[in-house]
Short mmCIF file of C-alpha atoms in Angstrom, two decimals:
data_model
loop_
_atom_site.label_atom_id
_atom_site.label_comp_id
_atom_site.label_asym_id
_atom_site.label_seq_id
_atom_site.Cartn_x
_atom_site.Cartn_y
_atom_site.Cartn_z
CA MET Q 1 -115.37 46.81 14.35
CA GLN Q 2 -116.72 49.99 15.95
CA LEU Q 3 -119.81 49.51 18.11
CA GLU Q 4 -122.54 52.12 17.71
CA LEU Q 5 -123.68 53.63 21.00
CA HIS Q 6 -127.34 52.78 20.54
CA LYS Q 7 -126.43 49.10 20.26
CA CYS Q 8 -124.56 48.91 23.55
CA LEU Q 9 -127.61 47.97 25.60
CA GLU Q 10 -128.64 45.34 23.08
CA LEU Q 11 -125.16 43.86 23.03
CA SER Q 12 -124.96 43.80 26.82
CA THR Q 13 -127.80 41.28 26.77
CA TYR Q 14 -125.33 38.66 25.56
CA GLU Q 15 -122.59 39.28 28.11
CA PHE Q 16 -123.91 36.71 30.55
CA MET Q 17 -124.93 34.12 27.96
CA GLU Q 18 -122.82 31.18 26.88
CA ASP Q 19 -121.21 31.61 23.48
CA GLU Q 20 -122.98 28.48 22.26
CA GLU Q 21 -126.35 30.09 23.01
CA ILE Q 22 -125.35 33.29 21.22
CA VAL Q 23 -124.25 31.27 18.19
CA GLU Q 24 -127.68 29.64 18.04
CA ALA Q 25 -129.27 33.09 18.13
CA ALA Q 26 -126.97 34.30 15.34
CA LYS Q 27 -127.83 31.26 13.24
CA ASN Q 28 -131.48 32.16 13.70
CA ASN Q 29 -130.92 35.51 11.97
CA ASP Q 30 -130.23 37.56 15.11
CA ALA Q 31 -127.99 40.25 13.60
CA ILE Q 32 -127.05 41.70 16.99
CA ALA Q 33 -125.93 38.28 18.24
CA LEU Q 34 -123.77 37.89 15.13
CA GLU Q 35 -122.25 41.33 15.61
CA TYR Q 36 -121.55 40.58 19.26
CA LEU Q 37 -119.68 37.38 18.40
CA MET Q 38 -117.69 39.05 15.62
CA TYR Q 39 -116.72 41.85 18.01
CA LYS Q 40 -115.92 39.52 20.92
CA TYR Q 41 -113.72 37.20 18.90
CA LYS Q 42 -111.90 39.82 16.84
CA SER Q 43 -109.14 40.02 19.46
CA ILE Q 44 -108.55 36.28 19.00
CA VAL Q 45 -108.42 36.78 15.23
CA LYS Q 46 -105.88 39.59 15.63
CA GLY Q 47 -103.79 37.44 17.95
CA LYS Q 48 -103.64 34.63 15.41
CA ALA Q 49 -102.98 37.05 12.54
CA ARG Q 50 -99.80 38.27 14.28
CA SER Q 51 -98.26 34.84 13.70
CA TYR Q 52 -98.64 34.97 9.92
CA TYR Q 53 -97.04 36.84 7.07
CA LEU Q 54 -97.95 36.82 3.40
CA ILE Q 55 -95.92 38.76 0.86
CA GLY Q 56 -97.95 41.37 -0.97
CA ALA Q 57 -100.58 41.58 1.76
CA ASP Q 58 -100.83 43.78 4.82
CA LYS Q 59 -101.88 42.70 8.30
CA GLU Q 60 -105.48 43.79 7.74
CA ASP Q 61 -105.75 41.33 4.86
CA ILE Q 62 -104.76 38.49 7.19
CA ILE Q 63 -107.20 39.73 9.84
CA GLN Q 64 -109.96 39.85 7.25
CA GLU Q 65 -109.29 36.22 6.33
CA GLY Q 66 -109.48 35.36 10.01
CA MET Q 67 -112.83 37.13 10.31
CA ILE Q 68 -114.11 35.09 7.36
CA GLY Q 69 -113.03 31.98 9.24
CA LEU Q 70 -114.89 33.21 12.32
CA TYR Q 71 -118.05 33.79 10.30
CA LYS Q 72 -117.78 30.27 8.89
CA ALA Q 73 -117.39 28.93 12.42
CA ILE Q 74 -120.63 30.63 13.47
CA ARG Q 75 -122.38 29.37 10.36
CA ASP Q 76 -121.18 25.77 10.67
CA TYR Q 77 -121.14 25.23 14.44
CA ASP Q 78 -123.26 22.28 15.57
CA ARG Q 79 -123.81 22.22 19.31
CA ASP Q 80 -124.96 18.60 19.19
CA LYS Q 81 -121.60 17.47 17.80
CA LEU Q 82 -119.20 20.01 19.28
CA THR Q 83 -118.95 21.04 22.92
CA SER Q 84 -116.96 24.27 22.73
CA PHE Q 85 -117.62 27.00 20.20
CA ARG Q 86 -114.37 28.78 21.07
CA ALA Q 87 -112.25 25.74 20.22
CA PHE Q 88 -114.14 25.26 16.95
CA ALA Q 89 -113.82 28.96 16.11
CA GLU Q 90 -110.05 28.94 16.67
CA ILE Q 91 -109.69 25.98 14.31
CA CYS Q 92 -111.81 27.68 11.64
CA ILE Q 93 -109.94 30.99 11.97
CA THR Q 94 -106.55 29.32 11.67
CA ARG Q 95 -107.69 27.10 8.81
CA GLN Q 96 -109.03 30.07 6.83
CA ILE Q 97 -105.81 32.05 7.23
CA ILE Q 98 -103.60 29.11 6.26
CA THR Q 99 -105.83 28.26 3.29
CA ALA Q 100 -105.58 31.85 2.06
CA ILE Q 101 -101.80 31.77 2.37
CA LYS Q 102 -101.51 28.44 0.56
CA THR Q 103 -103.82 29.63 -2.22
CA ALA Q 104 -101.94 32.89 -2.71
CA THR Q 105 -98.53 31.25 -2.77
CA ARG Q 106 -99.64 28.63 -5.28
CA GLN Q 107 -101.12 31.27 -7.58
CA LYS Q 108 -98.09 33.54 -7.40
CA HIS Q 109 -95.47 30.77 -7.22
CA ILE Q 110 -94.07 32.42 -4.12
CA PRO Q 111 -91.33 30.36 -2.41
CA LEU Q 112 -91.73 28.94 1.05
CA ASN Q 113 -89.56 31.59 2.63
CA SER Q 114 -92.15 34.27 1.82
CA TYR Q 115 -94.44 33.04 4.56
CA ILE Q 116 -92.47 30.82 6.91
CA SER Q 117 -89.25 31.52 8.74
CA LEU Q 118 -87.14 29.16 10.78
CA ASN Q 119 -86.16 32.00 13.08
CA ARG Q 120 -89.54 33.57 13.81
CA PRO Q 121 -91.64 32.81 16.89
CA ILE Q 122 -94.06 29.96 16.34
CA TYR Q 123 -97.09 31.00 18.35
CA ASP Q 124 -96.94 34.74 18.90
CA GLU Q 125 -94.55 37.64 18.95
CA ASP Q 126 -93.79 37.14 22.65
CA SER Q 127 -92.76 33.52 22.20
CA ASP Q 128 -89.09 32.56 22.29
CA ARG Q 129 -89.71 29.25 20.53
CA THR Q 130 -88.68 28.88 16.89
CA LEU Q 131 -88.53 26.01 14.44
CA LEU Q 132 -84.84 25.62 15.20
CA ASP Q 133 -85.85 24.90 18.79
CA ILE Q 134 -88.09 22.08 17.58
CA ILE Q 135 -85.19 20.33 15.87
CA SER Q 136 -83.78 18.64 18.95
CA GLY Q 137 -80.97 16.91 17.09
CA PHE Q 138 -79.26 20.14 16.04
CA LYS Q 139 -76.87 21.33 18.74
CA THR Q 140 -74.34 24.10 18.48
CA SER Q 141 -72.40 26.16 20.96
CA ASP Q 142 -70.91 28.39 18.28
CA PRO Q 143 -72.85 31.66 17.82
CA GLU Q 144 -71.23 32.01 14.39
CA GLU Q 145 -73.03 28.86 13.23
CA LEU Q 146 -76.38 30.37 14.20
CA MET Q 147 -75.38 33.55 12.39
CA ILE Q 148 -74.62 31.53 9.26
CA SER Q 149 -77.90 29.67 9.50
CA ARG Q 150 -79.76 32.97 9.33
CA GLU Q 151 -77.71 34.13 6.35
CA ASP Q 152 -78.38 30.83 4.56
CA LEU Q 153 -82.05 30.69 5.52
CA ASN Q 154 -83.28 31.09 1.95
CA LEU Q 155 -81.10 28.24 0.72
CA MET Q 156 -82.16 26.03 3.59
CA GLU Q 157 -85.83 26.65 2.91
CA ARG Q 158 -85.36 25.84 -0.77
CA LYS Q 159 -83.80 22.56 0.30
CA MET Q 160 -86.80 21.96 2.56
CA GLU Q 161 -89.11 22.31 -0.42
CA GLU Q 162 -87.02 19.74 -2.27
CA VAL Q 163 -86.92 17.06 0.43
CA LEU Q 164 -90.32 17.39 2.12
CA SER Q 165 -93.38 15.67 0.72
CA GLU Q 166 -96.59 17.64 0.20
CA LEU Q 167 -98.05 16.20 3.41
CA GLU Q 168 -94.90 16.92 5.39
CA LEU Q 169 -94.82 20.50 4.11
CA GLU Q 170 -98.48 21.06 5.01
CA VAL Q 171 -97.94 19.62 8.48
CA LEU Q 172 -94.84 21.77 8.99
CA ILE Q 173 -96.58 24.97 7.90
CA SER Q 174 -99.56 24.26 10.12
CA TYR Q 175 -97.42 23.32 13.13
CA VAL Q 176 -95.09 26.30 12.83
CA ASN Q 177 -98.13 28.55 12.61
CA GLY Q 178 -99.43 27.33 15.95
CA MET Q 179 -101.89 24.54 15.18
CA SER Q 180 -102.00 21.55 17.52
CA TYR Q 181 -101.66 17.97 16.33
CA GLN Q 182 -105.42 17.52 16.75
CA GLU Q 183 -106.21 20.66 14.75
CA ILE Q 184 -103.85 19.64 11.95
CA ALA Q 185 -105.37 16.16 11.87
CA GLU Q 186 -108.86 17.61 11.54
CA ASP Q 187 -107.74 20.11 8.91
CA LEU Q 188 -106.05 17.45 6.76
CA ASP Q 189 -108.58 14.71 7.55
CA ARG Q 190 -105.95 12.36 8.95
CA HIS Q 191 -105.30 10.55 12.21
CA VAL Q 192 -103.28 12.33 14.88
CA LYS Q 193 -100.69 9.53 14.70
CA SER Q 194 -100.21 10.24 10.99
CA ILE Q 195 -99.53 13.90 11.81
CA ASP Q 196 -97.06 12.94 14.52
CA ASN Q 197 -95.24 10.58 12.16
CA ALA Q 198 -95.08 13.25 9.46
CA LEU Q 199 -93.65 15.81 11.88
CA GLN Q 200 -91.05 13.32 13.10
CA ARG Q 201 -89.97 12.78 9.49
CA VAL Q 202 -89.80 16.55 9.03
CA LYS Q 203 -87.56 16.86 12.08
CA ARG Q 204 -85.19 14.17 10.83
CA LYS Q 205 -84.98 15.74 7.38
CA LEU Q 206 -84.38 19.21 8.80
CA GLU Q 207 -81.70 17.88 11.10
CA LYS Q 208 -80.00 16.34 8.06
CA ILE Q 209 -80.25 19.64 6.16
CA LEU Q 210 -78.66 21.48 9.08
CA GLU Q 211 -75.92 18.88 9.45
CA ASP Q 212 -75.13 19.13 5.74
CA LYS Q 213 -75.15 22.89 6.02
CA VAL Q 214 -72.58 22.88 8.80
CA GLU Q 215 -70.36 20.53 6.79
CA THR Q 216 -70.67 21.95 3.27
CA TRP Q 217 -72.45 25.33 3.09
CA ALA Q 218 -69.79 27.43 4.76
#
C-alpha cells in the first residue's frame, strides 16, 4: 500500500499510540487510522504469506487473503475481551489464509501435496525445521533414504490423506503452516489438549507411513 505524501503527517499522529487505541479509532470510522493499521501490519501479512502455497494462485493472492484477515481482525477486535490486538490479528490473518486454501482445494479437488510439503520450512523461508523433523520416531543415517523420501513425497502424502481423519488433517495443515496449539484450538473450537492428542496421533501415523515406506516402497 503506497502512502500519499499529504497523509504522512496525519499518519504520524498514530505512531505513539497503542494499536488497541488505533483500532478503536478505526472502528469509529476513522479512515486514516484504518489505513495506518493496514499499512503497519502488511509486513506481518507478507511474512505469513511466505509460508503458504496454493496452486493456481500467485503470492499476491495469498497476501490479499491475509489483508482480508487483517481487516476482519480490526472489525471484530474487542478490547474488553482481548488484551493484545497484534496476537488477535495474527490469528485472524492466518485463519483467513488457511480458510482460503481449504476452500480452493475442496472446490478444485486439489490433492494435499499442492499446498503442503513435508520438506518445506514450517514457519518461514529461513527456518530449517520441516515436518520430517517433527516426526521424532523416524531416524535415518542414510542420505539415500532421505533422497527416496523426497522422490516418493506425492505417494506419501496420498497415504496421509487415506489414514488421517478430517480433524487430524486440519490440525496437521494448521501446525505445519505455523499456528500454535492455542491458535489451532481457537480456530477449530476445541480444547488445546484435543489438538495435542490429534497431533500425537498424526505423528504416530506418519512414523508408520515412513517405516512402511522404508520397508516396501523402494
